[in-house]
XYZ file of C-alpha atoms in Angstrom:
717
model
C 27.879 170.317 -40.292
C 24.394 170.310 -38.716
C 24.175 170.544 -34.933
C 23.719 167.197 -33.172
C 21.133 166.762 -30.433
C 21.008 164.026 -27.830
C 17.703 162.221 -28.323
C 15.543 159.447 -26.914
C 12.841 157.818 -29.080
C 10.336 155.424 -27.512
C 8.459 152.503 -29.067
C 6.323 149.551 -27.947
C 8.355 147.007 -25.945
C 10.147 144.370 -28.065
C 9.954 146.609 -31.168
C 13.351 148.277 -30.788
C 14.735 146.580 -33.923
C 11.810 147.860 -36.011
C 12.305 151.376 -34.669
C 16.017 151.041 -35.455
C 15.166 150.321 -39.097
C 13.035 153.488 -39.194
C 15.805 155.573 -37.608
C 18.337 154.318 -40.127
C 16.009 155.245 -42.992
C 15.709 158.717 -41.423
C 19.481 159.128 -41.498
C 20.396 158.119 -37.941
C 23.126 155.513 -38.266
C 24.306 155.238 -34.661
C 22.160 154.651 -31.585
C 21.871 152.539 -28.461
C 18.965 150.203 -27.758
C 17.162 150.083 -24.431
C 13.916 148.434 -23.294
C 11.303 150.307 -25.308
C 13.578 153.080 -26.585
C 16.578 154.102 -28.672
C 19.006 156.868 -27.712
C 21.877 158.641 -29.372
C 22.782 161.866 -31.167
C 21.291 163.136 -34.431
C 20.645 166.308 -36.359
C 17.247 167.970 -36.120
C 16.222 167.132 -39.699
C 16.708 163.395 -39.034
C 14.555 163.559 -35.899
C 11.785 165.297 -37.845
C 11.974 162.510 -40.437
C 11.492 159.923 -37.671
C 8.398 161.818 -36.505
C 7.107 162.173 -40.059
C 7.746 158.672 -41.394
C 8.047 156.127 -38.570
C 4.873 154.143 -37.847
C 6.602 152.508 -34.836
C 7.865 155.522 -32.841
C 6.003 156.577 -29.710
C 7.629 159.822 -28.584
C 10.725 161.758 -29.653
C 12.555 163.607 -26.863
C 15.472 166.064 -26.976
C 17.741 166.025 -23.922
C 18.180 169.701 -23.045
C 19.557 169.503 -19.486
C 21.030 167.043 -16.994
C 21.240 168.036 -13.326
C 21.647 166.806 -9.755
C 18.404 166.421 -7.807
C 17.960 164.316 -4.691
C 14.743 165.920 -3.393
C 11.809 168.149 -4.388
C 13.579 171.367 -3.364
C 16.453 170.672 -5.732
C 13.944 170.114 -8.526
C 12.479 173.529 -7.775
C 15.890 175.203 -7.671
C 16.787 173.739 -11.059
C 13.499 174.964 -12.525
C 13.947 178.410 -10.981
C 17.414 178.886 -12.515
C 17.122 177.026 -15.813
C 16.942 179.397 -18.872
C 13.448 178.412 -19.984
C 13.244 181.427 -22.285
C 15.778 179.702 -24.533
C 13.227 176.935 -25.099
C 9.868 178.763 -25.120
C 8.157 182.145 -24.926
C 6.279 183.474 -21.918
C 3.037 183.791 -23.880
C 3.075 180.077 -24.747
C 1.438 177.262 -22.810
C 3.536 174.473 -21.312
C 3.261 171.066 -19.635
C 5.654 169.004 -17.528
C 5.428 165.282 -16.877
C 7.692 163.263 -14.580
C 8.774 159.645 -14.608
C 10.754 158.491 -11.600
C 12.678 155.327 -10.786
C 13.763 156.208 -7.298
C 14.342 153.750 -4.482
C 12.562 156.110 -2.072
C 8.843 156.763 -2.294
C 8.156 159.569 -4.768
C 5.011 161.567 -5.449
C 5.263 162.374 -9.164
C 2.404 164.855 -8.964
C 4.205 166.864 -6.287
C 7.415 166.710 -8.342
C 5.500 168.110 -11.322
C 4.066 170.868 -9.155
C 7.512 171.929 -7.887
C 8.878 172.022 -11.436
C 5.910 174.094 -12.623
C 6.361 176.485 -9.712
C 10.028 176.945 -10.549
C 9.333 177.558 -14.255
C 6.595 180.109 -13.544
C 8.708 181.870 -10.897
C 11.569 182.083 -13.419
C 9.394 183.926 -15.928
C 7.826 186.154 -13.269
C 11.296 187.166 -12.145
C 12.343 188.061 -15.712
C 9.091 189.416 -17.196
C 6.570 189.801 -14.315
C 4.384 187.412 -16.337
C 3.968 183.649 -16.297
C 3.050 181.136 -19.018
C -0.165 179.118 -18.832
C -0.443 175.361 -18.303
C -2.054 173.054 -20.877
C -1.873 169.362 -20.014
C -3.403 168.214 -23.320
C -1.787 170.143 -26.183
C 0.844 172.443 -24.726
C 2.892 174.686 -27.002
C 6.001 173.585 -25.110
C 5.788 170.095 -23.542
C 8.622 169.015 -21.213
C 9.472 165.648 -19.708
C 11.689 164.849 -16.700
C 13.227 161.502 -15.859
C 14.302 161.384 -12.199
C 16.323 158.738 -10.386
C 17.819 158.832 -6.888
C 20.338 161.642 -7.307
C 20.057 162.923 -10.863
C 17.453 164.007 -13.364
C 17.272 164.677 -17.092
C 15.100 167.332 -18.685
C 13.727 166.643 -22.155
C 11.766 168.637 -24.687
C 8.984 166.451 -26.126
C 9.105 167.099 -29.873
C 6.140 164.774 -30.437
C 3.868 166.525 -27.919
C 1.570 163.542 -27.719
C 2.329 159.904 -28.382
C 2.861 159.425 -32.103
C 0.543 156.410 -32.099
C -2.267 158.985 -32.130
C -2.381 159.403 -35.873
C -5.532 161.501 -35.844
C -7.911 159.201 -37.704
C -9.416 157.543 -34.618
C -11.817 159.979 -32.974
C -13.588 157.209 -31.074
C -12.276 153.887 -29.860
C -13.816 150.439 -29.891
C -13.433 147.686 -27.329
C -9.825 146.713 -26.535
C -8.346 148.637 -29.458
C -4.682 148.301 -30.366
C -2.491 151.368 -30.378
C -1.650 152.313 -33.945
C 2.118 151.830 -33.591
C 1.600 148.394 -32.032
C -0.678 147.472 -34.949
C 2.012 148.670 -37.368
C 4.586 146.482 -35.613
C 2.290 143.457 -35.916
C 1.921 144.086 -39.647
C 5.680 144.368 -40.037
C 6.301 141.152 -38.061
C 3.693 139.198 -40.048
C 5.585 139.436 -43.344
C 2.536 140.610 -45.320
C 4.212 143.852 -46.443
C 6.891 141.860 -48.299
C 4.264 140.119 -50.448
C 1.160 142.291 -50.139
C 0.503 142.709 -53.872
C -0.131 138.973 -54.221
C -1.961 138.148 -50.986
C -5.323 139.304 -49.570
C -5.352 140.560 -45.996
C -8.202 139.782 -43.599
C -9.019 140.810 -40.033
C -12.148 138.972 -38.824
C -12.119 140.726 -35.411
C -11.460 144.168 -36.858
C -12.921 146.315 -34.059
C -12.268 149.916 -35.081
C -10.178 148.772 -38.064
C -6.709 149.689 -36.775
C -4.859 146.666 -38.194
C -6.146 146.964 -41.766
C -5.831 150.767 -41.793
C -2.207 150.665 -40.628
C -1.460 147.897 -43.139
C -2.796 150.012 -46.001
C -0.983 153.168 -44.889
C 2.311 151.285 -44.985
C 1.553 149.448 -48.239
C 0.581 152.714 -49.943
C 3.615 154.451 -48.394
C 1.441 157.053 -46.687
C 3.491 158.366 -43.736
C 1.739 158.932 -40.399
C 3.118 162.466 -39.984
C 0.588 164.423 -42.079
C -2.384 162.645 -40.484
C -2.227 164.774 -37.320
C -1.962 168.503 -36.736
C -0.541 168.860 -33.211
C 3.153 168.410 -32.475
C 5.288 169.641 -29.593
C 8.108 170.789 -31.844
C 5.936 173.547 -33.336
C 6.299 175.552 -30.123
C 10.016 174.924 -29.637
C 12.021 178.123 -29.928
C 14.676 176.456 -32.117
C 12.246 174.710 -34.453
C 12.993 175.059 -38.166
C 9.564 175.196 -39.811
C 11.204 175.118 -43.234
C 12.480 171.576 -42.624
C 9.003 170.359 -41.692
C 7.377 172.083 -44.653
C 9.978 170.506 -46.900
C 8.993 167.046 -45.638
C 5.299 167.812 -46.171
C 5.918 169.156 -49.669
C 8.043 166.159 -50.634
C 5.226 163.891 -49.568
C 2.443 165.861 -51.308
C 4.420 166.233 -54.538
C 5.565 162.630 -54.603
C 4.162 160.810 -57.606
C 2.967 157.602 -56.097
C 3.433 154.563 -58.281
C 0.254 152.776 -59.177
C 0.129 149.744 -56.903
C -1.876 146.627 -57.411
C -3.736 146.267 -54.116
C -5.221 142.908 -53.123
C -8.528 142.371 -51.358
C -8.484 143.885 -47.850
C -11.221 142.327 -45.714
C -12.381 143.660 -42.336
C -15.265 142.037 -40.480
C -16.740 141.980 -37.006
C -19.910 140.657 -35.426
C -20.632 144.049 -33.814
C -22.305 146.503 -36.230
C -21.092 149.416 -34.116
C -17.505 148.286 -34.624
C -18.008 148.118 -38.392
C -19.480 151.621 -38.453
C -16.569 152.924 -36.394
C -14.006 151.154 -38.604
C -15.572 152.702 -41.726
C -15.386 156.175 -40.205
C -11.747 155.715 -39.206
C -10.791 154.372 -42.642
C -12.510 157.308 -44.347
C -10.634 159.782 -42.175
C -7.352 157.987 -42.906
C -8.144 158.128 -46.641
C -8.071 154.363 -47.266
C -11.736 153.330 -47.028
C -12.005 152.645 -50.764
C -9.537 149.766 -50.426
C -11.341 147.935 -47.604
C -14.327 145.571 -47.810
C -16.255 145.882 -44.529
C -18.698 143.184 -43.460
C -20.674 142.324 -40.357
C -20.240 138.600 -39.806
C -19.674 136.127 -36.974
C -16.189 134.638 -37.231
C -17.574 131.201 -36.417
C -20.119 131.429 -39.232
C -17.632 132.822 -41.744
C -17.295 130.583 -44.828
C -14.054 132.045 -46.127
C -13.904 130.378 -49.543
C -17.264 131.919 -50.507
C -16.106 135.439 -49.613
C -12.395 135.510 -50.531
C -11.281 133.743 -53.702
C -7.658 133.021 -52.759
C -5.751 132.437 -49.506
C -3.674 135.218 -48.036
C -2.724 136.644 -44.644
C -5.175 136.788 -41.757
C -4.293 138.844 -38.683
C -6.332 139.303 -35.539
C -6.246 140.845 -32.112
C -8.493 138.161 -30.701
C -10.495 138.660 -27.478
C -8.765 137.925 -24.207
C -9.381 138.825 -20.576
C -7.551 141.432 -18.531
C -6.512 138.966 -15.812
C -3.340 136.910 -15.708
C -5.344 133.847 -14.608
C -6.861 132.866 -17.943
C -10.396 131.584 -17.374
C -11.836 128.389 -18.780
C -14.209 130.121 -21.208
C -11.273 131.800 -22.921
C -9.275 128.597 -23.348
C -12.381 126.966 -24.805
C -12.891 129.912 -27.125
C -9.327 129.734 -28.438
C -9.698 126.013 -28.989
C -12.792 126.679 -31.090
C -10.933 129.446 -32.873
C -8.219 126.957 -33.818
C -10.796 124.484 -35.041
C -12.375 127.179 -37.195
C -8.992 128.128 -38.627
C -8.293 124.541 -39.589
C -11.704 123.981 -41.212
C -12.239 127.348 -42.921
C -8.871 129.080 -43.439
C -6.955 126.408 -45.326
C -3.606 127.579 -46.756
C -3.842 130.973 -45.052
C -0.935 132.475 -43.133
C -2.378 133.573 -39.819
C -1.115 135.834 -37.039
C -2.899 135.953 -33.673
C -2.025 138.412 -30.897
C -2.915 136.990 -27.478
C -1.348 135.943 -24.168
C 0.917 132.909 -24.575
C -1.368 130.758 -22.414
C -4.200 131.312 -24.896
C -2.200 130.790 -28.074
C -1.253 127.373 -26.659
C -4.964 126.520 -26.572
C -5.427 127.082 -30.320
C -4.329 123.529 -31.099
C -2.085 124.396 -34.063
C 1.688 124.651 -34.256
C 3.064 128.166 -34.636
C 5.970 128.729 -37.022
C 7.158 131.830 -35.159
C 6.301 133.708 -31.982
C 7.072 137.394 -31.402
C 6.808 138.988 -27.958
C 4.619 142.070 -27.492
C 2.954 143.976 -24.684
C -0.606 145.100 -25.382
C -0.898 147.748 -22.712
C -0.046 145.947 -19.475
C -0.803 142.477 -20.869
C 2.132 140.302 -21.916
C 1.269 138.802 -25.310
C 2.818 137.117 -28.275
C 2.104 137.260 -31.977
C 1.803 133.609 -32.956
C 2.248 133.054 -36.697
C 0.641 129.929 -38.155
C 0.682 128.367 -41.594
C -2.727 126.674 -41.897
C -1.763 123.879 -44.276
C -2.180 120.110 -44.449
C 0.985 119.453 -42.462
C -0.193 121.590 -39.542
C -2.467 119.066 -37.850
C -5.107 120.255 -35.437
C -4.789 119.012 -31.858
C -8.358 118.225 -30.711
C -7.466 118.773 -27.044
C -8.305 122.043 -25.360
C -4.941 122.610 -23.725
C -5.129 124.348 -20.385
C -2.304 126.247 -18.669
C -1.438 124.711 -15.323
C 1.476 126.207 -13.366
C 2.753 127.857 -16.554
C 2.979 124.539 -18.387
C 0.613 122.928 -20.838
C -0.464 119.450 -19.903
C -1.700 117.076 -22.546
C -3.965 114.070 -22.059
C -2.509 110.694 -22.985
C -5.209 108.404 -21.570
C -6.927 106.177 -24.087
C -10.727 106.257 -24.091
C -12.358 103.198 -25.619
C -15.952 104.096 -24.713
C -16.646 106.743 -27.356
C -18.990 104.470 -29.265
C -21.083 103.937 -26.131
C -21.499 107.692 -25.727
C -22.324 108.162 -29.412
C -25.054 105.506 -29.141
C -26.479 107.182 -26.015
C -26.686 110.560 -27.760
C -28.407 109.011 -30.764
C -30.828 107.139 -28.496
C -31.704 110.285 -26.516
C -32.304 112.215 -29.713
C -34.513 109.446 -31.065
C -36.593 109.396 -27.850
C -37.034 113.194 -27.784
C -37.590 113.680 -31.514
C -41.392 113.298 -31.673
C -41.893 115.370 -28.495
C -39.676 118.162 -29.814
C -41.620 118.229 -33.071
C -45.003 118.163 -31.334
C -44.086 120.972 -28.921
C -42.176 122.930 -31.597
C -39.034 123.018 -29.454
C -35.688 123.720 -31.120
C -33.476 124.329 -28.061
C -33.258 121.527 -25.521
C -31.094 119.315 -23.328
C -29.900 116.156 -25.050
C -27.699 114.640 -22.369
C -27.134 115.156 -18.641
C -24.471 112.870 -17.157
C -26.415 109.797 -18.300
C -23.130 107.849 -18.247
C -21.228 108.624 -15.014
C -17.814 108.599 -16.728
C -18.947 111.446 -18.994
C -19.979 113.904 -16.340
C -21.478 116.796 -18.216
C -24.549 118.204 -19.931
C -25.126 118.732 -23.645
C -27.607 121.372 -24.783
C -28.701 121.925 -28.380
C -29.760 125.371 -29.583
C -31.763 125.742 -32.782
C -30.518 122.345 -33.915
C -27.055 123.663 -34.827
C -25.264 125.133 -31.798
C -24.071 122.813 -29.050
C -23.056 123.782 -25.528
C -21.151 121.130 -23.606
C -21.132 121.890 -19.898
C -18.412 119.860 -18.241
C -19.124 119.290 -14.560
C -15.950 119.675 -12.526
C -14.357 116.307 -11.872
C -13.584 115.216 -8.287
C -10.036 115.884 -7.118
C -9.206 112.180 -7.133
C -9.770 112.002 -10.916
C -6.469 112.811 -12.699
C -6.549 115.903 -14.867
C -5.457 113.947 -17.928
C -8.241 111.394 -17.536
C -10.982 113.994 -17.079
C -9.631 115.895 -20.029
C -9.658 112.842 -22.273
C -13.300 112.264 -21.395
C -14.130 115.840 -22.357
C -12.373 115.270 -25.665
C -14.531 112.179 -26.150
C -17.704 114.177 -25.484
C -16.741 116.712 -28.153
C -15.975 114.036 -30.737
C -19.116 112.068 -29.864
C -21.294 115.141 -30.432
C -19.667 115.712 -33.814
C -20.236 112.126 -34.914
C -23.690 111.579 -33.407
C -25.206 114.844 -34.608
C -23.114 115.493 -37.707
C -22.217 118.985 -36.489
C -18.951 120.786 -37.237
C -16.646 121.648 -34.364
C -17.021 125.368 -35.005
C -20.552 125.169 -33.582
C -19.526 123.515 -30.307
C -18.967 125.629 -27.188
C -17.435 124.213 -24.023
C -18.007 125.431 -20.489
C -16.960 124.055 -17.121
C -19.420 124.110 -14.263
C -17.795 124.292 -10.863
C -18.530 125.830 -7.490
C -18.357 129.607 -7.879
C -17.651 131.991 -5.039
C -18.917 135.508 -4.496
C -19.170 137.746 -7.515
C -17.553 135.099 -9.757
C -20.879 133.326 -10.017
C -22.560 135.813 -12.341
C -19.724 137.867 -13.813
C -18.789 137.923 -17.466
C -15.979 135.495 -18.300
C -15.076 137.412 -21.461
C -16.404 140.372 -23.437
C -16.572 139.189 -26.996
C -20.215 140.187 -27.426
C -21.268 137.481 -29.916
C -25.025 136.892 -29.704
C -27.225 134.457 -31.590
C -31.019 134.402 -31.865
C -33.141 131.422 -30.856
C -36.915 130.894 -30.863
C -39.134 129.509 -28.132
C -42.852 129.664 -27.589
C -43.371 131.993 -30.531
C -40.827 134.436 -29.109
C -37.205 135.240 -29.956
C -34.303 135.578 -27.548
C -30.639 136.520 -27.744
C -28.179 133.949 -26.391
C -24.441 134.229 -25.799
C -22.339 131.060 -25.762
C -18.977 132.582 -24.850
C -19.064 135.563 -22.516
C -20.986 134.063 -19.577
C -21.259 130.705 -17.846
C -25.000 130.681 -18.609
C -26.247 131.394 -22.112
C -29.065 133.855 -21.348
C -31.959 131.412 -21.128
C -32.601 128.571 -18.659
C -33.935 125.731 -20.795
C -35.333 123.864 -17.782
C -37.646 126.844 -17.077
C -39.513 126.419 -20.361
C -42.761 125.177 -18.692
C -42.433 127.812 -15.947
C -42.283 130.552 -18.556
C -45.404 129.081 -20.140
C -47.147 129.123 -16.749
C -46.233 132.795 -16.248
C -47.760 133.555 -19.643
C -51.071 131.928 -18.654
C -51.208 133.606 -15.247
C -50.261 137.106 -16.504
C -53.301 138.010 -18.559
C -54.619 141.397 -17.456
C -52.137 141.578 -14.562
C -49.121 143.579 -13.460
C -45.995 141.431 -13.063
C -42.935 142.065 -10.895
C -39.951 140.047 -12.142
C -37.305 139.869 -9.409
C -33.747 138.775 -10.263
C -35.031 139.216 -13.799
C -31.817 138.113 -15.568
C -32.298 138.520 -19.362
C -36.047 139.124 -19.217
C -37.227 135.913 -20.899
C -40.016 135.510 -18.321
C -41.087 139.117 -18.899
C -41.346 138.503 -22.650
C -43.632 135.535 -21.981
C -45.762 137.620 -19.604
C -46.271 140.419 -22.120
C -47.039 137.903 -24.855
C -49.750 136.612 -22.506
C -51.352 140.083 -22.332
C -49.832 141.268 -19.081
C -50.711 144.908 -18.460
C -47.241 145.901 -17.316
C -43.949 144.293 -16.293
C -41.267 145.595 -13.923
C -37.830 143.954 -14.168
C -35.487 144.294 -11.186
C -31.884 143.097 -11.299
C -28.597 144.327 -9.836
C -26.768 143.782 -13.127
C -26.800 146.572 -15.722
C -25.565 144.098 -18.326
C -28.447 141.703 -17.755
C -31.002 144.518 -17.770
C -29.593 145.751 -21.081
C -29.849 142.197 -22.389
C -33.455 142.013 -21.165
C -34.215 145.308 -22.904
C -32.846 143.898 -26.179
C -34.982 140.765 -25.795
C -38.117 142.828 -25.171
C -37.434 145.039 -28.185
C -36.622 141.985 -30.322
C -40.184 140.787 -29.690
C -41.770 144.128 -30.470
C -42.838 145.142 -26.961
C -43.120 148.907 -26.501
C -41.148 150.603 -23.740
C -44.395 151.815 -22.148
C -45.283 148.198 -21.290
C -42.236 147.502 -19.132
C -39.752 149.140 -16.780
C -36.185 148.056 -16.031
C -34.828 148.904 -12.576
C -31.175 148.342 -11.708
C -31.201 147.634 -7.981
C -30.481 145.049 -5.359
C -33.821 143.255 -5.035
C -33.871 143.523 -1.236
C -33.282 147.273 -1.393
C -35.964 147.655 -4.066
C -38.540 145.717 -2.036
C -37.829 147.732 1.106
C -38.541 151.025 -0.683
C -41.240 149.877 -3.119
C -44.799 151.187 -2.738
C -46.303 149.761 -5.939
C -48.570 146.691 -5.623
C -48.517 143.783 -8.095
C -50.939 141.009 -9.041
C -48.149 138.523 -9.777
C -44.490 138.249 -8.735
C -41.978 135.920 -10.325
C -38.856 135.324 -8.248
C -35.941 133.123 -9.315
C -33.123 134.110 -6.930
C -29.523 132.911 -7.138
C -28.181 130.408 -4.657
C -25.576 132.867 -3.478
C -24.615 136.430 -4.375
C -22.859 139.575 -3.208
C -24.246 143.074 -3.624
C -22.353 146.378 -3.433
C -25.465 148.079 -2.055
C -26.129 145.515 0.695
C -23.902 144.503 3.570
C -23.038 140.831 3.673
C -23.998 138.232 1.093
C -27.230 136.558 0.033
C -27.705 132.868 0.834
C -30.957 131.382 -0.481
C -31.387 128.765 2.276
C -30.798 131.299 5.032
C -32.487 134.361 3.545
C -35.561 133.068 1.679
C -38.027 133.728 4.566
C -37.051 137.397 4.765
C -37.138 137.713 0.988
C -40.644 136.244 0.741
C -41.940 138.441 3.575
C -40.690 141.513 1.697
C -42.274 140.290 -1.542
C -45.635 139.815 0.189
C -45.694 143.533 1.029
C -45.618 144.289 -2.716
C -48.577 141.984 -3.488
C -52.118 143.138 -4.081
C -54.845 141.330 -2.115
C -55.221 137.928 -3.740
C -51.890 138.299 -5.493
C -49.610 135.325 -6.165
C -45.892 134.561 -6.131
C -44.168 132.046 -8.400
C -40.989 131.129 -6.542
C -38.253 129.076 -8.195
C -34.998 127.795 -6.726
C -32.199 125.863 -8.419
C -30.260 125.015 -5.236
C -30.415 121.230 -5.078
C -30.224 121.098 -1.298
C -32.943 123.716 -0.739
C -35.605 122.883 1.848
C -38.725 124.992 2.333
C -40.207 125.293 5.822
C -43.879 126.426 5.502
C -43.778 127.649 9.097
C -41.187 130.268 8.176
C -43.310 132.059 5.553
C -46.632 133.951 5.978
C -48.870 132.563 3.204
C -52.358 131.089 3.346
C -51.789 128.807 0.384
C -48.525 127.042 -0.519
C -48.537 124.789 -3.567
C -45.472 122.993 -4.921
C -45.526 122.490 -8.682
C -41.996 121.167 -9.203
C -43.092 117.931 -10.876
C -45.263 119.734 -13.432
C -42.496 122.275 -14.102
C -39.850 119.757 -15.218
C -39.862 119.416 -19.035
C -39.386 116.061 -20.730
C -35.780 116.790 -21.746
C -34.885 117.325 -18.049
C -36.826 114.393 -16.552
C -33.593 112.530 -15.823
C -32.607 115.383 -13.517
C -35.737 116.130 -11.450
C -33.698 118.203 -8.967
C -32.732 120.756 -11.621
C -35.064 123.226 -9.876
C -37.954 123.491 -7.412
C -41.034 125.685 -7.922
C -43.849 126.837 -5.617
C -46.865 129.117 -5.928
C -47.630 131.208 -2.830
C -50.909 133.027 -2.309
């Protein structure tokens, strides 16, 4: 009879039953389940089969010693006296990691150090030599679990987590671990019917979901995909058993399998390139159709002939407090599923709060943890009986509240939108404007703004309702605004984006709300700009500044322009199109400067004509020695800066800001100063300029005339 070893095999949380199935297939019939692990006794060959075949396993540990240890000194004494030479050789490298669940405060790094000291002193005592340490790929990796009075020493047969298959050299944004992706595939049910159903991942990232699905469908085990394992350095390892597994796999005559269409798409071309590379390294690239496409522009029936399974690890934030942009995004995702993915079986991995915002009824929900984020895999059947809930459900105190108020004024709002469009139509055509404001709280009950981009994308900005307005009532009115836009403009819901404007504090005002990275291109004034409707509260271009940008273009000819708080560089593009000699963009945000750089390149401006400087504008102005003919300054109402003590308040700090700007002006130079704080008041006595000219009235475009306080603009000379 083969010798039995006490083992512990880890897996992603809530996947213990899947790991149990793999262990049983490997020949392990008896084990105990714990949170994220299985334990028991098995022969060595069975444990190697788990390592070789299981796509769910994380690490495989052998329990080689159990001992009393209540402090660091006892750890050292154990390590000094334990017969390490029965596990490894002195000329091998080793590593030790510690996990503790002690009631007293424990420094795991110091515990590791004491164990290392004891191991090295043991070998010095026996051989006068000591083994080396390798924390990445040690020949002999050890693991210690330590509680209050006892500890267990394990040999890590896996060496590194088994989710590292070896085909992902580089990672994309928010990638799934491979064993978590495999568990999602198993839970979805696709493997039971894969020969008859296409598989699609429209947010494929680095391709992990489709690659893992194909490896399992083709019965390609994960074992041969990687070269490093901890067991290879174990003194009792039987290399013949491992070679037998490898030979069985290489000699296996694989049955010819009818593989369906496997579709992987993403809006990010870098993700597609990375997914291709990973699939090629995994040996499954020939089965996958890769495409760069925006999920919300994806017309499924034209690309995939028959319904199948669609799985996605959709975008979601890292915070437990799910922000409004994300709930809106998931609502739009649900609308897109209902309109484009008819009769598809769909699985979406996301936090529970977000899956509730999809607006469709899930048939099953499976719990998962994606890293530290509690998620669920919601499985939907997108058929006629699964009706779409048009409400954007929002989590409030861990419960989903639904609006029941009736709204009988939808027709009034539809008529107002049609009337506004009719009034603006000739002006839009004459001025060649395709992105504009259609509605701005014209009817007090519908307190929001509606912007149209390129005639097909709609952004509804819901102004935060007063506290005395019940949540349900405000929410019903938002629902009415969405439906009115659809009916008045004949636009599908997949092109509607919803944002909520409320008072923002500190760094919240300009931070990214999500990191999906979906950009669209719009045109204005003969130029092109990238806009983003999801990731930020603002889209990347201030539509009310259209005339101001035109003014900058006229005033920039033959001049050097300094663009302070430059945002996405739209003003700089206008200046260079107006024959500015040079433009300097200054902003504290690296993301916005990168966005500005993309806008400038999109319009063909050479890097020699502009410079992007990431700096707090006050700090830049204090140190700047260059003089400019023209300065454009559109500061925020309020902001924090890591490089400056305190916060910036436009009403309090504008005199000091303008005095600093004046030092960077050439003689006769001019400043265009814009402010969007509605309560802003300028005191001419506070600023040192010979000429002060307000041009607010001329700077308000026709589509913003109903809101003349949208901004204020002055020219200082």
